[in-house]
Amino acid sequence: MAEVLRPFQQRKRMTLVADTLARALNSQSKPVLSNYDIFRELWVIYRSGKVKYLRGDTPSRDLFRRTRILLRNEGIIRQDNDYNSHWRLVDKPEASAEDIVCSVDPFCHIAHLSALQRYGLTNRRPEHLMLVEPTPVLRRKLFREMMDRDYCDVPEYPSIDIEPAKAVMHPRKVRGRPVWIDTTKFSSDQVQIKGSLSRIASIGQTFLDTIDSPDLNGGMSHVLDIWAEHAKTYLEEIIERITRAEKGICKVRAGYILEEHIGIIDPRVSAWASFAQRGSSRVLDPGKPFATTFSEKWMLSLNV
């Protein structure tokens, strides 16, 4: 009798788990999920203890894979067209390229010319969706920290067998839109776009990025126009972020632009002059050669 009953119990357990997991997946906001995302939802179901016929307090990776196959066979999920290692929730409406990218990558955000356009700071329309993500070394650290947070209440962690969080490789196009990825080894300020799954560089971070990488923001001449038109509006955000900037050259460029190019006098800005270097070959535009026109205070070649 037991030999006949056991497969039935196994099927019943799998069906209950898969049904509960399907409802949990469709209740969350993201349309595209990683294996880590799905395993995490399954983990929460097990820890809640609200589903019958579960063995143990935690799911195994083998059960996760079998449950995932069941969800796929039942048409709950399918392989995403752009991210082959991720799963598209069939009942979720289609989303923008920005939302999809930020769904599959928890550490990237909209930046550079795409951010400038979003904030209304430029009338240029970049062909590519421009994003920033951490360097591989920083990204591995961030993923470890994320897993530590997610499983900090589990005494057995990290010895237990769980689905690991993995970095995603972005395709050249997402939902038909070209994607361009920049990397940074520094922490970037980013904010959630209201009513969206997308994240974007904060306004202060966006201004900082323009002087760190002007070539990704329409060129330094365009950057100077943006600062001249909008810096006074966002002065507090700019000063706060530039003061925390890791690179001294960014403080020097920002100080020159605010004081000498725009005419803003502020002791917090003047303090950045301590990062100027006498006798250096620092330039305002890092993409152009040194010019003899020079700012004495900021010790900066004005090569624009």
Coordinates of C-alpha atoms in Angstrom, one line a residue:
M1 CA 0.0 0.0 0.0
A2 CA 2.8 2.4 0.9
E3 CA 4.5 1.8 -2.4
V4 CA 1.4 2.9 -4.3
L5 CA 0.6 5.9 -2.0
R6 CA 4.1 7.4 -2.1
P7 CA 4.1 8.6 -5.7
F8 CA 0.6 10.1 -5.1
Q9 CA 1.8 12.0 -2.0
Q10 CA 4.8 13.2 -4.0
R11 CA 2.7 14.6 -6.8
K12 CA 0.3 16.2 -4.3
R13 CA 3.2 17.8 -2.5
M14 CA 4.7 19.1 -5.7
T15 CA 1.3 20.4 -6.9
L16 CA 0.7 22.3 -3.7
V17 CA 4.2 23.8 -3.6
A18 CA 4.0 24.8 -7.3
D19 CA 0.6 26.3 -6.9
T20 CA 1.6 28.3 -3.9
L21 CA 4.8 29.4 -5.6
A22 CA 3.0 30.4 -8.7
R23 CA 0.7 32.7 -6.7
A24 CA 3.6 34.2 -4.9
L25 CA 5.5 34.9 -8.1
N26 CA 2.5 36.6 -9.7
S27 CA 2.0 38.7 -6.5
Q28 CA 5.4 40.3 -6.7
S29 CA 6.2 43.1 -9.1
K30 CA 9.0 41.9 -11.4
P31 CA 8.0 40.5 -14.8
V32 CA 11.4 38.7 -15.2
L33 CA 13.0 36.6 -12.5
S34 CA 16.3 34.9 -11.9
N35 CA 16.7 31.4 -10.4
Y36 CA 17.8 33.1 -7.2
D37 CA 14.5 35.2 -7.1
I38 CA 12.4 32.1 -7.6
F39 CA 14.3 30.1 -5.1
R40 CA 14.0 32.9 -2.6
E41 CA 10.2 32.9 -3.0
L42 CA 10.2 29.2 -2.5
W43 CA 12.3 29.6 0.6
V44 CA 9.9 32.1 2.1
I45 CA 7.0 29.6 1.5
Y46 CA 8.9 26.8 3.3
R47 CA 9.8 29.1 6.3
S48 CA 6.2 30.2 6.6
G49 CA 5.1 26.6 7.2
K50 CA 1.7 27.4 5.7
V51 CA 1.8 24.6 3.0
K52 CA 0.9 21.0 3.8
Y53 CA 3.1 18.0 3.0
L54 CA 6.4 19.8 3.1
R55 CA 9.4 18.0 4.3
G56 CA 11.7 20.0 6.5
D57 CA 11.9 23.8 7.0
T58 CA 13.9 24.6 3.9
P59 CA 13.7 23.6 0.2
S60 CA 16.4 21.7 -1.5
R61 CA 17.8 22.8 -4.8
D62 CA 16.6 19.6 -6.3
L63 CA 13.0 20.3 -5.3
F64 CA 13.4 23.9 -6.6
R65 CA 14.4 22.6 -10.0
R66 CA 11.6 20.1 -10.1
T67 CA 9.1 22.8 -9.1
R68 CA 10.5 25.1 -11.7
I69 CA 10.0 22.5 -14.4
L70 CA 6.4 22.0 -13.3
L71 CA 5.8 25.8 -13.4
R72 CA 7.3 25.9 -16.9
N73 CA 5.2 22.9 -18.1
E74 CA 2.1 24.5 -16.7
G75 CA 2.8 27.8 -18.6
I76 CA 3.4 29.9 -15.5
I77 CA 6.9 30.8 -16.6
R78 CA 8.9 30.6 -19.8
Q79 CA 12.5 31.4 -20.7
D80 CA 12.9 35.1 -21.3
N81 CA 13.6 36.1 -24.9
D82 CA 16.4 38.5 -24.1
Y83 CA 17.8 37.0 -20.9
N84 CA 18.1 33.2 -21.5
S85 CA 19.1 32.5 -17.9
H86 CA 16.0 34.2 -16.5
W87 CA 12.3 33.4 -16.4
R88 CA 9.4 35.5 -17.8
L89 CA 6.2 35.4 -15.9
V90 CA 3.6 34.7 -18.6
D91 CA 0.7 36.5 -16.9
K92 CA 2.7 39.7 -16.2
P93 CA 2.2 42.5 -18.8
E94 CA 5.2 43.4 -20.9
A95 CA 7.5 46.0 -19.5
S96 CA 9.9 48.7 -20.8
A97 CA 13.6 47.9 -21.5
E98 CA 14.5 50.0 -18.4
D99 CA 12.2 48.0 -16.1
I100 CA 13.4 44.7 -17.5
V101 CA 17.1 45.5 -17.1
C102 CA 16.6 46.8 -13.6
S103 CA 14.5 43.7 -12.7
V104 CA 17.2 41.2 -13.7
D105 CA 20.1 43.3 -12.3
P106 CA 19.7 44.6 -8.8
F107 CA 22.8 46.8 -8.9
C108 CA 22.5 48.6 -12.3
H109 CA 20.8 51.9 -12.9
I110 CA 20.0 54.4 -15.7
A111 CA 22.8 57.0 -16.0
H112 CA 24.6 59.4 -18.2
L113 CA 22.7 60.8 -21.2
S114 CA 19.7 58.6 -20.5
A115 CA 19.5 60.0 -17.0
L116 CA 19.9 63.6 -18.3
Q117 CA 17.0 63.0 -20.7
R118 CA 14.9 61.6 -17.9
Y119 CA 15.5 64.6 -15.7
G120 CA 14.8 67.0 -18.6
L121 CA 18.3 68.4 -18.5
T122 CA 19.0 67.7 -22.2
N123 CA 17.0 67.7 -25.4
R124 CA 19.2 65.0 -26.8
R125 CA 17.7 61.5 -27.2
P126 CA 20.3 58.8 -26.9
E127 CA 19.9 55.8 -29.2
H128 CA 21.1 53.4 -26.5
L129 CA 19.7 52.9 -23.0
M130 CA 22.7 54.0 -21.0
L131 CA 23.3 52.2 -17.7
V132 CA 26.0 51.9 -15.0
E133 CA 26.8 48.7 -13.1
P134 CA 29.5 47.9 -10.6
T135 CA 32.8 46.3 -11.7
P136 CA 33.0 42.5 -11.4
V137 CA 34.9 42.7 -8.1
L138 CA 32.4 45.2 -6.5
R139 CA 29.5 43.2 -8.0
R140 CA 30.6 40.0 -6.4
K141 CA 30.9 41.8 -3.0
L142 CA 27.4 43.2 -3.4
F143 CA 25.9 39.8 -4.3
R144 CA 27.5 38.3 -1.2
E145 CA 26.1 41.0 1.0
M146 CA 22.6 40.5 -0.5
M147 CA 22.7 36.8 0.2
D148 CA 23.9 37.5 3.7
R149 CA 20.9 39.8 4.3
D150 CA 18.4 37.4 2.8
Y151 CA 19.6 34.5 4.9
C152 CA 20.9 36.2 8.0
D153 CA 18.1 34.5 10.1
V154 CA 19.3 31.0 9.2
P155 CA 21.8 29.5 11.6
E156 CA 23.0 27.0 9.1
Y157 CA 23.9 29.6 6.5
P158 CA 26.2 29.6 4.5
S159 CA 26.7 25.8 4.8
I160 CA 23.2 24.9 3.5
D161 CA 22.6 24.2 -0.2
I162 CA 20.8 27.2 -1.7
E163 CA 20.5 28.7 -5.2
P164 CA 23.3 31.3 -5.5
A165 CA 22.8 34.8 -6.7
K166 CA 24.7 35.3 -9.9
A167 CA 25.7 38.3 -12.0
V168 CA 23.8 38.8 -15.2
M169 CA 25.3 39.3 -18.7
H170 CA 23.2 42.0 -20.4
P171 CA 22.5 41.4 -24.1
R172 CA 23.2 44.1 -26.7
K173 CA 19.5 44.7 -27.1
V174 CA 16.6 44.5 -24.5
R175 CA 13.1 44.5 -25.9
G176 CA 14.5 45.8 -29.1
R177 CA 16.4 48.7 -27.6
P178 CA 20.2 48.9 -27.7
V179 CA 21.8 48.8 -24.3
W180 CA 25.1 50.4 -23.4
I181 CA 26.8 49.5 -20.0
D182 CA 29.4 51.6 -18.2
T183 CA 31.1 50.2 -15.1
T184 CA 32.2 51.8 -11.8
K185 CA 34.3 50.6 -8.9
F186 CA 32.7 53.3 -6.7
S187 CA 29.3 53.3 -5.0
S188 CA 26.8 55.4 -7.0
D189 CA 23.8 57.2 -5.6
Q190 CA 20.6 55.9 -7.2
V191 CA 16.9 56.3 -6.6
Q192 CA 13.8 54.4 -7.6
I193 CA 11.7 55.9 -10.3
K194 CA 8.2 56.3 -8.8
G195 CA 5.7 53.9 -10.3
S196 CA 8.4 51.9 -12.0
L197 CA 10.8 49.1 -11.5
S198 CA 13.7 51.2 -12.9
R199 CA 16.4 52.9 -10.9
I200 CA 18.2 56.1 -11.9
A201 CA 21.3 58.0 -10.8
S202 CA 20.3 60.7 -8.3
I203 CA 20.3 64.2 -9.6
G204 CA 23.6 64.9 -7.7
Q205 CA 25.1 61.7 -9.1
T206 CA 24.0 62.6 -12.6
F207 CA 25.8 66.0 -12.4
L208 CA 28.9 64.3 -11.0
D209 CA 28.9 61.7 -13.9
T210 CA 28.8 64.5 -16.4
I211 CA 32.2 65.8 -15.3
D212 CA 33.7 62.4 -14.7
S213 CA 32.7 61.0 -18.1
P214 CA 31.7 63.9 -20.3
D215 CA 32.0 61.8 -23.4
L216 CA 29.0 59.7 -22.2
N217 CA 27.0 62.9 -21.6
G218 CA 27.1 64.6 -24.9
G219 CA 30.6 66.0 -24.6
M220 CA 32.1 68.7 -22.3
S221 CA 30.7 71.6 -24.3
H222 CA 27.2 70.2 -23.8
V223 CA 28.0 69.5 -20.2
L224 CA 28.9 73.1 -19.6
D225 CA 25.7 74.2 -21.2
I226 CA 23.7 71.9 -18.9
W227 CA 25.5 73.2 -15.8
A228 CA 25.1 76.8 -16.8
E229 CA 21.3 76.3 -17.3
H230 CA 20.5 73.9 -14.4
A231 CA 23.2 73.9 -11.7
K232 CA 21.6 76.8 -9.7
T233 CA 18.4 74.8 -9.5
Y234 CA 20.1 71.7 -8.1
L235 CA 23.0 73.4 -6.3
E236 CA 22.4 71.7 -2.9
E237 CA 22.3 68.3 -4.4
I238 CA 25.3 69.0 -6.5
I239 CA 27.4 70.3 -3.6
E240 CA 26.4 67.4 -1.4
R241 CA 27.4 64.7 -3.9
I242 CA 30.5 66.4 -5.2
T243 CA 31.8 66.8 -1.7
R244 CA 31.6 63.0 -1.3
A245 CA 33.1 62.3 -4.7
E246 CA 36.0 59.8 -4.5
K247 CA 38.0 61.5 -7.2
G248 CA 39.7 64.8 -6.4
I249 CA 39.7 65.8 -10.1
C250 CA 35.9 65.8 -10.1
K251 CA 35.9 68.3 -7.2
V252 CA 38.3 70.5 -9.2
R253 CA 36.2 70.4 -12.4
A254 CA 33.0 71.1 -10.5
G255 CA 34.6 73.9 -8.5
Y256 CA 35.9 75.6 -11.7
I257 CA 32.5 75.3 -13.5
L258 CA 30.5 76.6 -10.5
E259 CA 32.8 79.5 -9.6
E260 CA 34.5 80.7 -12.7
H261 CA 32.2 79.4 -15.5
I262 CA 28.8 80.1 -13.8
G263 CA 29.8 82.6 -11.1
I264 CA 28.5 80.8 -8.0
I265 CA 30.3 81.8 -4.9
D266 CA 29.9 79.3 -2.0
P267 CA 32.5 78.5 0.7
R268 CA 31.7 74.8 0.3
V269 CA 32.7 75.0 -3.3
S270 CA 35.8 77.1 -2.6
A271 CA 37.0 74.4 -0.2
W272 CA 37.4 72.0 -3.1
A273 CA 40.3 74.0 -4.3
S274 CA 42.4 72.1 -1.8
F275 CA 42.3 69.2 -4.3
A276 CA 44.0 71.2 -7.0
Q277 CA 47.5 70.2 -7.8
R278 CA 50.1 72.7 -8.8
G279 CA 52.2 71.7 -11.8
S280 CA 49.8 69.0 -12.8
S281 CA 48.5 68.3 -16.3
R282 CA 44.9 68.1 -15.3
V283 CA 42.3 69.1 -17.9
L284 CA 38.7 70.1 -17.9
D285 CA 37.8 67.7 -20.7
P286 CA 39.6 64.4 -20.2
G287 CA 38.9 63.4 -23.8
K288 CA 40.9 66.3 -25.3
P289 CA 44.6 67.4 -25.2
F290 CA 46.1 69.9 -22.8
A291 CA 45.5 73.5 -23.6
T292 CA 47.5 76.6 -22.5
T293 CA 44.4 78.5 -21.3
F294 CA 44.5 77.8 -17.6
S295 CA 42.6 78.4 -14.3
E296 CA 45.1 79.6 -11.7
K297 CA 42.9 78.8 -8.7
W298 CA 41.8 75.4 -9.9
M299 CA 45.1 74.6 -11.6
L300 CA 43.1 73.2 -14.5
S301 CA 43.7 73.4 -18.3
L302 CA 40.6 74.8 -19.9
N303 CA 40.8 72.7 -23.0
V304 CA 37.2 73.1 -24.2

